[in-house]
XYZ file of C-alpha atoms in Angstrom:
702
model
C -28.588 6.477 44.394
C -26.302 6.106 41.369
C -22.585 5.815 41.934
C -20.209 8.592 40.943
C -18.983 8.445 37.330
C -15.773 6.500 36.887
C -12.637 8.591 36.846
C -10.126 6.551 34.863
C -6.406 7.076 35.081
C -4.971 6.524 31.605
C -1.539 6.382 33.169
C -2.743 3.571 35.400
C -4.192 1.771 32.397
C -0.677 1.564 31.041
C 0.961 1.048 34.433
C -1.330 -1.885 35.171
C 0.310 -3.691 32.264
C 3.911 -2.512 32.539
C 6.855 -3.999 34.420
C 9.630 -2.775 36.636
C 12.757 -1.250 35.116
C 15.442 -3.855 34.552
C 18.349 -1.478 34.965
C 19.970 -2.415 31.668
C 21.458 0.357 29.542
C 20.292 -1.187 26.289
C 17.425 1.066 25.068
C 15.345 -1.687 23.451
C 15.366 -3.824 26.615
C 13.771 -1.055 28.686
C 10.451 -1.667 30.357
C 7.204 -0.074 29.367
C 3.688 -0.785 28.166
C 3.395 -3.881 26.006
C 2.025 -3.027 22.576
C -1.231 -4.827 21.771
C -2.969 -3.259 18.765
C -6.309 -4.729 17.687
C -5.949 -7.805 15.465
C -5.772 -7.809 11.675
C -7.619 -10.301 9.441
C -6.072 -13.739 9.613
C -5.994 -14.229 5.836
C -3.577 -11.340 5.529
C -1.465 -12.063 8.578
C -0.974 -15.730 7.746
C -0.614 -15.840 3.974
C 1.049 -14.177 1.030
C 4.168 -12.149 0.561
C 7.709 -13.378 0.203
C 9.403 -14.781 3.269
C 12.183 -16.987 4.556
C 11.697 -20.755 4.065
C 11.870 -21.167 7.845
C 9.694 -18.504 9.492
C 11.210 -19.320 12.883
C 14.781 -18.800 11.738
C 16.724 -15.947 13.358
C 17.431 -12.789 11.413
C 20.156 -13.546 8.905
C 22.914 -11.025 8.386
C 22.897 -9.091 5.129
C 25.460 -10.246 2.585
C 27.036 -8.592 -0.414
C 24.797 -9.170 -3.408
C 21.736 -9.984 -1.302
C 18.516 -8.248 -2.257
C 15.040 -9.068 -1.033
C 12.087 -8.557 -3.330
C 8.386 -8.771 -2.784
C 5.322 -6.841 -4.057
C 3.779 -2.330 -2.712
C 2.530 0.796 -4.565
C -0.824 2.641 -4.338
C -2.885 5.820 -4.404
C -3.490 8.233 -1.458
C -1.898 11.450 1.561
C -0.640 13.108 5.027
C 3.056 13.465 6.447
C 5.867 15.957 7.054
C 9.092 16.302 8.963
C 8.950 14.526 12.308
C 7.023 14.374 15.541
C 3.280 14.197 15.888
C 0.942 12.274 18.153
C -1.534 10.987 15.559
C -0.552 8.638 12.756
C -3.401 9.995 10.668
C -2.330 13.648 10.971
C -0.427 15.451 8.233
C 2.864 16.979 9.376
C 4.596 19.538 7.171
C 7.886 21.449 7.500
C 6.236 24.314 9.370
C 4.407 22.019 11.816
C 5.177 22.044 15.509
C 7.746 19.333 16.179
C 7.658 16.838 19.020
C 11.154 17.377 20.449
C 10.865 14.412 22.786
C 11.748 12.085 19.919
C 15.011 12.268 17.965
C 14.518 13.484 14.370
C 15.694 11.276 11.528
C 18.681 12.337 9.452
C 17.187 14.404 6.640
C 20.258 14.645 4.426
C 19.321 13.413 0.911
C 22.532 11.417 0.566
C 22.702 8.626 3.116
C 25.461 6.229 4.034
C 24.875 2.465 3.940
C 23.231 1.254 7.154
C 24.686 -1.225 9.629
C 24.642 -4.781 8.244
C 21.698 -5.972 10.335
C 19.995 -8.452 7.976
C 16.314 -8.997 7.168
C 13.776 -11.671 6.372
C 11.511 -11.692 3.317
C 8.133 -10.099 3.449
C 4.277 -9.010 3.038
C 1.280 -7.247 4.861
C -2.159 -7.298 6.463
C -4.946 -5.113 7.878
C -4.245 -3.066 11.017
C -6.779 -2.296 13.689
C -7.817 0.720 15.723
C -5.613 3.455 17.142
C -6.479 5.113 20.457
C -6.193 8.879 20.297
C -5.536 9.195 23.994
C -4.220 5.899 25.312
C -2.032 2.893 24.654
C -3.377 -0.689 24.700
C -1.462 -3.171 26.780
C -1.533 -6.699 28.089
C -0.163 -8.537 31.075
C 3.459 -9.415 31.622
C 4.573 -12.944 32.341
C 5.766 -13.806 35.785
C 9.442 -13.109 36.200
C 9.467 -9.882 34.195
C 8.889 -10.166 30.474
C 11.450 -8.147 28.574
C 14.081 -8.601 31.237
C 17.700 -9.510 30.572
C 16.988 -13.083 31.672
C 14.022 -13.492 29.336
C 15.939 -12.123 26.358
C 18.952 -14.316 27.052
C 16.710 -17.384 26.903
C 15.616 -16.521 23.340
C 18.015 -17.957 20.737
C 16.365 -15.790 18.085
C 17.783 -12.605 19.625
C 21.257 -13.741 20.662
C 23.018 -12.054 17.727
C 20.908 -8.875 17.685
C 22.568 -5.645 18.795
C 19.786 -4.039 20.799
C 21.489 -0.639 20.862
C 21.316 -0.046 17.075
C 18.037 0.174 15.178
C 17.394 -1.712 11.947
C 17.519 0.447 8.795
C 15.876 -0.719 5.567
C 15.282 0.853 2.167
C 11.970 0.229 0.378
C 10.859 0.529 -3.227
C 7.574 0.227 -5.084
C 7.297 0.375 -8.854
C 6.462 3.800 -10.288
C 3.141 4.735 -8.714
C 1.331 4.987 -12.061
C 2.150 1.444 -13.242
C -1.054 -0.585 -13.039
C -1.244 -3.166 -15.840
C -1.424 -6.325 -13.731
C -4.940 -5.892 -12.247
C -6.464 -5.174 -15.669
C -4.708 -8.167 -17.239
C -5.954 -10.393 -14.423
C -9.504 -9.039 -14.712
C -9.450 -9.683 -18.465
C -8.280 -13.267 -17.935
C -10.947 -13.846 -15.271
C -13.569 -12.642 -17.756
C -12.218 -15.282 -20.162
C -12.736 -18.017 -17.546
C -9.279 -18.296 -15.996
C -9.154 -19.088 -12.266
C -5.475 -19.970 -11.718
C -2.539 -17.627 -12.190
C 1.215 -17.848 -12.020
C 2.791 -15.736 -9.298
C 4.787 -13.757 -11.883
C 1.536 -12.577 -13.508
C 0.331 -10.923 -10.296
C 2.189 -7.788 -9.187
C 0.529 -6.875 -5.912
C 1.883 -3.332 -5.858
C 0.167 -2.588 -9.191
C -3.184 -3.617 -7.667
C -2.566 -0.984 -4.985
C -1.566 1.540 -7.662
C -4.795 0.934 -9.578
C -7.024 1.547 -6.561
C -7.859 4.984 -5.251
C -7.466 6.058 -1.643
C -8.584 9.175 0.209
C -5.504 10.153 2.189
C -5.301 13.862 2.938
C -3.050 15.526 0.352
C -0.057 17.760 1.114
C 0.337 21.320 -0.194
C 1.643 21.894 -3.750
C 5.332 21.059 -4.106
C 5.409 18.898 -0.958
C 5.009 15.207 -0.219
C 3.419 13.608 2.830
C 4.099 10.384 4.720
C 1.538 8.386 6.705
C 2.346 5.443 8.967
C -0.316 3.039 10.256
C -0.045 -0.075 12.377
C -2.096 -3.085 13.440
C -1.541 -6.445 15.106
C -1.156 -9.960 13.699
C 0.220 -12.794 15.845
C 2.075 -12.028 19.061
C 5.268 -10.210 18.169
C 4.070 -9.469 14.628
C 2.741 -6.112 13.483
C 1.176 -5.005 10.202
C 2.917 -1.778 9.169
C 1.733 0.415 6.299
C 3.679 3.405 4.984
C 2.108 5.712 2.376
C 4.086 8.393 0.531
C 1.530 10.805 -0.881
C 1.780 13.454 -3.588
C -0.204 16.689 -3.914
C -3.073 17.185 -6.324
C -2.082 18.611 -9.687
C -2.627 22.373 -10.087
C -5.467 23.371 -12.384
C -2.955 24.512 -15.001
C -0.179 22.065 -15.883
C 2.810 22.729 -18.110
C 2.372 22.005 -21.839
C 3.300 18.514 -23.009
C 4.890 16.855 -26.016
C 3.338 13.406 -26.428
C 5.184 11.088 -28.812
C 3.014 8.140 -29.892
C 4.944 5.019 -30.914
C 2.240 2.818 -32.468
C 2.614 -0.889 -33.228
C 0.705 -1.655 -36.451
C 2.387 -4.997 -37.175
C 0.471 -8.051 -38.354
C 0.002 -9.431 -34.849
C -2.086 -6.362 -33.968
C -5.027 -7.338 -36.169
C -8.512 -7.531 -34.659
C -9.055 -6.460 -31.034
C -5.474 -5.157 -30.474
C -5.659 -2.502 -33.208
C -9.099 -1.415 -31.977
C -7.755 -0.979 -28.439
C -4.802 0.980 -29.895
C -7.263 3.327 -31.612
C -9.222 3.660 -28.355
C -5.984 4.639 -26.607
C -5.141 7.343 -29.169
C -8.672 8.772 -28.888
C -8.527 8.790 -25.081
C -5.159 10.594 -25.108
C -6.601 13.113 -27.566
C -9.410 13.850 -25.106
C -6.921 14.456 -22.272
C -4.760 16.979 -24.152
C -5.024 20.749 -23.772
C -4.575 23.614 -26.171
C -0.860 24.183 -26.758
C 0.171 20.561 -26.230
C 2.265 19.027 -29.001
C 1.883 15.585 -30.573
C 4.202 13.474 -32.709
C 3.376 9.971 -33.914
C 5.352 7.091 -35.405
C 3.820 3.993 -36.990
C 6.124 0.995 -37.032
C 6.182 -2.551 -38.289
C 9.406 -3.417 -40.138
C 10.149 0.232 -40.887
C 9.152 3.337 -38.944
C 6.783 5.792 -40.622
C 6.197 9.275 -39.122
C 2.488 10.138 -39.065
C 2.559 13.433 -37.134
C 5.596 15.573 -36.379
C 5.376 18.218 -33.674
C 1.725 19.139 -34.288
C 0.345 21.680 -31.782
C -3.217 20.658 -30.865
C -6.154 23.053 -30.529
C -7.415 21.330 -27.369
C -9.185 18.100 -26.428
C -10.291 15.854 -29.285
C -8.119 17.562 -31.916
C -9.476 16.530 -35.341
C -6.051 15.645 -36.750
C -5.312 13.168 -33.966
C -8.774 11.580 -34.215
C -8.366 11.205 -37.982
C -5.006 9.517 -37.395
C -6.648 6.985 -35.085
C -9.410 6.212 -37.570
C -6.954 5.586 -40.413
C -4.606 3.108 -38.697
C -4.203 -0.312 -40.368
C -2.100 -3.386 -39.568
C 0.468 -5.380 -41.573
C 4.115 -6.498 -41.551
C 6.572 -7.679 -38.917
C 7.524 -6.157 -35.565
C 10.676 -4.199 -34.763
C 9.981 -2.936 -31.254
C 13.507 -1.652 -30.702
C 13.431 0.274 -33.973
C 10.094 1.807 -33.050
C 11.460 3.031 -29.730
C 14.517 4.590 -31.374
C 12.297 6.402 -33.865
C 10.068 7.671 -31.070
C 12.956 9.023 -29.029
C 14.292 10.727 -32.171
C 10.943 12.522 -32.556
C 11.063 13.511 -28.888
C 14.493 15.080 -29.369
C 13.672 16.725 -32.708
C 10.500 18.479 -31.547
C 11.279 19.008 -27.860
C 11.760 22.504 -26.480
C 12.351 24.109 -23.074
C 9.304 24.031 -20.829
C 7.685 21.046 -22.535
C 7.059 17.829 -20.607
C 7.925 15.037 -23.041
C 6.433 11.552 -22.848
C 6.992 8.668 -25.243
C 3.846 6.483 -25.327
C 4.496 2.973 -26.666
C 1.320 1.072 -27.650
C 1.884 -2.596 -28.539
C 0.982 -6.214 -27.865
C 4.640 -6.717 -26.843
C 5.236 -9.262 -29.619
C 8.648 -8.108 -30.843
C 9.828 -10.543 -33.505
C 12.261 -8.563 -35.653
C 15.200 -6.248 -34.928
C 16.728 -6.156 -31.452
C 14.343 -8.133 -29.242
C 16.512 -8.734 -26.194
C 14.588 -7.334 -23.216
C 17.666 -6.039 -21.418
C 18.857 -4.090 -24.468
C 15.410 -2.595 -25.130
C 15.276 -1.535 -21.473
C 18.720 0.038 -21.803
C 17.577 2.078 -24.824
C 14.630 3.412 -22.852
C 16.752 4.115 -19.786
C 19.262 6.149 -21.790
C 16.734 8.965 -22.062
C 15.900 9.180 -18.349
C 18.504 11.806 -17.660
C 16.571 14.225 -19.902
C 13.272 13.483 -18.180
C 11.821 11.752 -21.279
C 9.819 8.977 -19.649
C 8.324 5.995 -21.429
C 4.642 5.165 -20.890
C 3.833 1.625 -22.016
C 0.332 0.633 -23.116
C -0.358 -3.065 -23.579
C -3.238 -4.079 -25.845
C -4.538 -7.361 -27.221
C -5.847 -10.690 -26.065
C -4.481 -11.324 -22.565
C -3.839 -15.000 -23.340
C -1.237 -14.139 -25.992
C 0.024 -10.858 -24.629
C 3.750 -10.523 -23.784
C 3.488 -8.971 -20.330
C 7.107 -9.670 -19.356
C 8.576 -7.728 -22.289
C 6.412 -4.634 -21.786
C 7.010 -4.642 -18.011
C 10.788 -4.613 -18.521
C 10.665 -1.853 -21.143
C 8.458 0.461 -19.079
C 10.329 -0.206 -15.842
C 13.546 0.876 -17.536
C 11.754 3.798 -19.190
C 10.644 5.066 -15.746
C 7.029 5.689 -16.757
C 3.584 4.176 -16.330
C 2.664 0.702 -17.547
C -1.028 0.088 -18.231
C -3.086 -2.514 -20.070
C -6.138 -1.475 -22.119
C -8.771 -4.176 -22.628
C -11.715 -1.947 -23.563
C -12.636 1.551 -24.720
C -13.845 2.252 -21.175
C -10.442 1.308 -19.741
C -8.676 3.588 -22.252
C -10.872 6.481 -21.105
C -10.256 5.564 -17.469
C -6.455 5.720 -17.584
C -5.903 8.396 -20.272
C -8.825 10.772 -19.738
C -10.096 10.437 -16.154
C -6.578 9.695 -14.816
C -4.512 11.482 -17.450
C -2.363 13.317 -14.892
C -1.669 10.184 -12.831
C -0.707 8.190 -15.918
C 1.371 10.780 -17.773
C 2.905 13.143 -15.213
C 5.465 13.040 -12.386
C 5.165 14.941 -9.079
C 8.397 13.657 -7.488
C 11.410 12.023 -9.121
C 13.639 9.316 -7.648
C 11.647 8.769 -4.463
C 13.624 6.848 -1.819
C 12.081 5.525 1.382
C 14.159 4.726 4.468
C 12.463 2.816 7.295
C 14.108 2.592 10.726
C 12.724 -0.043 13.100
C 13.608 -1.260 16.577
C 16.451 -3.781 16.123
C 14.423 -6.787 17.238
C 12.164 -6.494 14.155
C 12.622 -8.282 10.836
C 10.372 -7.957 7.809
C 8.447 -11.220 7.661
C 6.410 -10.388 4.546
C 6.730 -7.482 2.110
C 4.431 -6.303 -0.658
C 6.623 -3.626 -2.195
C 8.708 -4.312 -5.305
C 11.982 -4.663 -3.399
C 13.729 -3.838 -0.127
C 17.250 -4.128 1.234
C 19.497 -2.887 4.066
C 21.750 -1.452 1.319
C 20.321 1.696 -0.371
C 22.416 1.051 -3.488
C 20.415 -2.114 -4.169
C 16.992 -0.440 -4.160
C 16.113 1.607 -7.227
C 14.305 4.904 -6.587
C 10.956 5.342 -8.329
C 8.788 8.218 -9.521
C 5.549 9.381 -7.893
C 2.668 10.773 -9.959
C 0.450 13.696 -8.857
C -2.780 12.926 -6.980
C -1.285 9.551 -6.128
C 0.618 7.600 -3.464
C 3.122 4.834 -3.002
C 1.647 2.413 -0.459
C 4.012 -0.050 1.223
C 2.580 -2.865 3.276
C 4.688 -5.254 5.307
C 4.471 -7.494 8.355
C 7.316 -7.000 10.815
C 8.182 -9.782 13.267
C 10.009 -9.495 16.569
C 12.702 -12.067 17.329
C 11.274 -12.057 20.866
C 7.687 -10.760 21.309
C 8.465 -9.776 24.895
C 10.714 -6.957 23.653
C 7.975 -5.065 21.795
C 6.997 -1.894 23.666
C 4.613 0.912 22.800
C 7.234 3.597 23.472
C 9.834 2.257 21.030
C 10.362 4.597 18.056
C 9.905 4.051 14.326
C 11.302 6.533 11.791
C 10.501 7.077 8.131
C 12.603 9.283 5.885
C 11.738 10.104 2.276
C 14.040 11.834 -0.205
C 13.220 12.864 -3.763
C 14.056 15.320 -6.530
C 11.894 18.194 -7.669
C 10.639 17.159 -11.135
C 11.227 20.607 -12.638
C 14.445 21.807 -11.005
C 16.063 18.540 -9.914
C 16.641 20.052 -6.460
C 16.968 17.449 -3.672
C 14.145 17.342 -1.125
C 13.601 15.396 2.099
C 11.048 14.875 4.852
C 10.445 12.390 7.626
C 9.165 11.709 11.118
C 9.843 9.679 14.229
C 6.925 8.234 16.203
C 6.491 5.532 18.771
C 4.829 2.222 17.997
C 1.982 3.252 20.280
C 1.432 6.481 18.358
C 1.371 4.622 15.055
C -1.413 2.249 16.093
C -4.294 3.587 14.056
C -7.583 2.406 12.616
C -8.200 3.844 9.132
C -10.396 2.712 6.212
C -7.532 3.252 3.747
C -5.413 0.701 5.572
C -8.218 -1.850 5.645
C -8.973 -1.283 1.966
C -5.326 -1.706 0.977
C -5.090 -4.909 2.961
C -8.203 -6.353 1.303
C -6.631 -5.637 -2.084
C -3.392 -7.293 -0.967
C -5.344 -10.354 0.228
C -7.001 -10.666 -3.194
C -3.737 -10.404 -5.136
C -1.860 -12.784 -2.852
C -4.662 -15.355 -3.117
C -4.240 -15.321 -6.898
C -0.550 -16.094 -6.448
C -1.410 -19.185 -4.398
C -3.988 -20.455 -6.900
C -1.678 -22.357 -9.248
C -1.014 -25.272 -6.907
C -4.508 -25.749 -5.414
C -7.233 -28.187 -6.431
C -10.745 -26.891 -7.088
C -12.010 -27.487 -3.547
C -9.118 -25.698 -1.900
C -9.326 -22.856 -4.420
C -13.037 -22.353 -3.755
C -12.293 -22.181 -0.029
C -9.482 -19.673 -0.636
C -11.570 -17.358 -2.823
C -14.571 -17.549 -0.476
C -12.276 -16.565 2.392
C -11.007 -13.531 0.483
C -14.578 -12.574 -0.417
C -15.447 -12.651 3.279
C -12.472 -10.374 4.039
C -13.579 -7.906 1.345
C -17.127 -7.938 2.743
C -15.788 -7.293 6.248
C -13.875 -4.223 5.048
C -16.728 -2.845 2.932
C -19.999 -4.328 4.269
C -22.124 -1.649 2.614
C -20.589 -2.267 -0.842
C -19.894 1.439 -1.313
C -16.305 1.226 -2.583
C -15.968 0.871 -6.368
C -12.562 -0.824 -6.238
C -13.670 -3.433 -3.719
C -16.888 -3.997 -5.647
C -14.688 -4.835 -8.615
C -12.821 -7.429 -6.582
C -16.118 -8.960 -5.458
C -17.267 -9.247 -9.068
C -14.059 -11.025 -10.045
C -14.272 -13.407 -7.088
C -17.874 -14.243 -7.984
C -16.896 -14.988 -11.595
C -14.111 -17.318 -10.520
C -16.346 -19.103 -8.007
C -18.975 -19.572 -10.714
C -16.348 -20.984 -13.058
C -15.076 -23.372 -10.389
C -18.389 -24.634 -9.084
C -21.160 -23.321 -11.293
C -22.334 -21.173 -8.413
C -24.590 -18.198 -8.956
C -23.546 -14.955 -7.234
C -24.992 -14.559 -3.766
C -26.317 -11.089 -4.628
C -26.742 -9.088 -7.830
C -23.284 -8.661 -9.322
C -21.546 -5.480 -8.135
C -20.221 -2.899 -10.534
C -16.916 -4.213 -12.003
C -13.688 -2.296 -12.527
C -14.308 -2.190 -16.281
C -16.908 0.487 -15.599
C -14.700 2.740 -13.458
C -15.912 5.611 -11.366
C -14.507 7.551 -8.460
C -13.629 5.283 -5.566
C -15.636 5.856 -2.428
C -18.834 6.996 -4.198
C -21.698 4.630 -3.398
C -23.735 3.004 -6.152
C -27.371 4.132 -6.348
C -29.437 3.429 -3.225
C -26.441 1.862 -1.454
C -25.780 2.618 2.203
C -22.906 1.495 4.385
C -23.649 -0.643 7.390
C -22.683 1.306 10.520
C -19.477 0.036 12.146
C -19.627 -1.495 15.594
C -19.292 1.064 18.400
C -16.029 0.259 20.253
C -17.472 1.521 23.537
C -20.578 -0.646 23.159
C -18.435 -3.714 22.524
C -16.091 -2.910 25.419
C -18.862 -2.218 27.916
C -20.718 -5.388 26.983
C -17.491 -7.337 27.586
C -16.876 -5.604 30.901
C -20.437 -6.191 32.137
C -20.340 -9.861 31.135
C -17.001 -10.304 32.890
C -18.209 -8.552 36.030
C -21.042 -11.048 36.595
C -18.711 -14.050 36.412
C -17.989 -15.727 39.783
C -15.135 -14.257 41.865
C -14.775 -11.160 39.674
C -17.173 -8.528 41.067
C -19.134 -9.756 44.097
C -21.489 -6.762 44.027
C -22.511 -7.350 40.418
C -24.562 -10.499 40.839
C -27.989 -9.463 39.541
C -29.234 -8.304 36.115
C -30.025 -4.907 37.603
C -26.483 -4.466 38.955
C -25.035 -5.589 35.618
C -27.155 -3.055 33.733
C -26.122 -0.270 36.108
C -22.440 -1.122 35.655
C -22.950 -1.239 31.871
C -24.498 2.251 31.924
C -21.624 3.652 34.029
C -19.172 2.108 31.588
C -20.833 3.836 28.631
C -20.602 7.214 30.370
C -16.909 6.716 31.213
C -16.040 5.427 27.760
C -17.732 8.332 25.985
C -15.358 10.787 27.673
C -12.277 8.531 27.577
C -12.438 6.301 24.457
C -9.002 4.827 25.183
C -10.813 2.670 27.731
C -12.576 0.826 24.869
C -9.295 0.255 23.052
C -7.704 -1.226 26.163
C -10.629 -3.529 27.007
C -11.087 -4.684 23.415
C -7.356 -5.373 23.048
C -7.466 -7.928 25.890
C -9.338 -10.429 23.741
C -12.117 -11.223 26.216
C -9.753 -12.322 29.004
C -12.120 -11.511 31.880
C -9.473 -11.841 34.542
C -7.300 -9.242 32.842
C -10.247 -6.975 31.999
C -11.330 -6.767 35.631
C -7.735 -6.452 36.897
C -6.900 -3.577 34.561
C -10.131 -1.699 35.276
C -9.720 -2.096 39.047
C -6.261 -0.557 38.752
C -7.412 2.268 36.507
C -10.561 3.394 38.386
C -11.168 3.520 42.123
C -14.871 4.054 41.436
C -15.039 0.891 39.343
C -13.239 -1.033 42.057
C -15.724 0.270 44.608
C -18.678 -0.683 42.398
C -17.185 -4.100 41.892
C -16.915 -4.697 45.641
C -20.168 -2.937 46.545
C -18.355 -0.221 48.490
């Protein structure tokens, strides 16, 4: 006769791994379930990002003038005010609030945080999140997390465990995405090594598309996801997501500032024409266009022309008639463009200055800081600068255009083909040209024992004044990835809270807005394809940054490792963005070793299509069933000597395996707990004995 189904106590699953209360009043020394999220890929946990020279050094106090920069940005959705049991659930202002956790301060104006100090940073792939349980692992003898254990750790001696750590994060504007196209173009030309300054990881995330759930019109959403790296290190991803653009947008005034200097001859002028044609296709009836051609002097070509709709004949004729010649006065061209914007602007029009150039300023005011200042002067009026780089990547001035567009507060893209022009200015017109939220600020509050070990956003600091707010486009997201490290791993507990607060301005009214949430580390632990995809992209970009100093053998090993990580995230090759990364990795490996691709070359990014749509006849490999993995582990452990005396035959093992599958199907947290123990059979059996009397009876033959 079969045994009764296992009745698991989820509370006992956690209790089996927790410790006694220590009696201390310090909130972050309190006992509770140890946090043990499933592991993230090693390539992301161990490499990349900016960090302290000594990774074992204690948290250093923040100092006046200190600012810590790294690489973040992206596309995606979900979020709201505060509370909520599921990190993947969207929470909006009218959502039911979890009052058991303190809400973050939602005032748009915030005071500087306590001077707690940080390390430098980066990110990696998280693992799975149990919907109804918290993974845990055993405590060391003597009470891990106790006052005595903490006092023995020199890394935590100067940490105030009563006050959380508050940091401010920034990514570049979410629609800046030149770096991945420049890199792809250089790979196509045979380049395999890149300087770190050429690779802006956050722009790779901006260029990709994610499928986060989107908030309602006029709102933003915030998603937090978590996974494990080494002991005491967690991969934390925060996504700030904008709503989709309404079917009818406000009319626009597009001011084209077109570089037709001598350096633009050949491919650059053709890409400039492609850009003008693609913008023409994205316009709607009632939009207004002005255009300035500049070399040494600035020649108006169109002044406040109202277009009839997409592909207006006057704009297409302008593109066809462009010719090159003369020197380059980039600063003069910008001034002329802003003058057109002011002359033909009117209430209700969204005005964008679109600068198209190879960045080769060689006459007039060429100082990057001054050109940036000229662009920034117009930001108060909402006249944002969109920069379009064109030309041969080997001679293109990326640094100049990046500075100009960063100051101009608009998108920065690079066009290397007609297809790319259509991709960014027709298919993604709204993301490239529009703004859904102005001056987005992100405040992250962590338990005080955490530092940022690696960071892939543009910059972060404990001082909000040192982190510049950025704009967020519609149908888009800012994705921040970072690895946080505990000064003492024994302090990390599933019940400790994390808060995220986002403030921004309404792009039309300028009214201040705010949202946020507080969740525990255990609630944040969450397995999601978006997080894995983002981490694969980060791994690719960070590998490029390491390439400069490696010999061919080491570089081949590095790129093959990243290819394996991409394959692990997308084994069915159904994601267009990741297929593009595979194609680039294959090209570089061929260049390095003359190797043919392992399989037919995937579709590259220069033939863009919607992310997530499979290529013809492609099918994703089914992911491993967590319950199947967990029950196989449990059955194998049970037959080991001294673990379960009654499970000594193949028949008894199979019966226990079947019971496990039944129990796991109704309580999937069981799989998360077993799989988080890393195959430690002693702990697996111990935890399951504590959690289920029926399992204990089956184990003993009772």
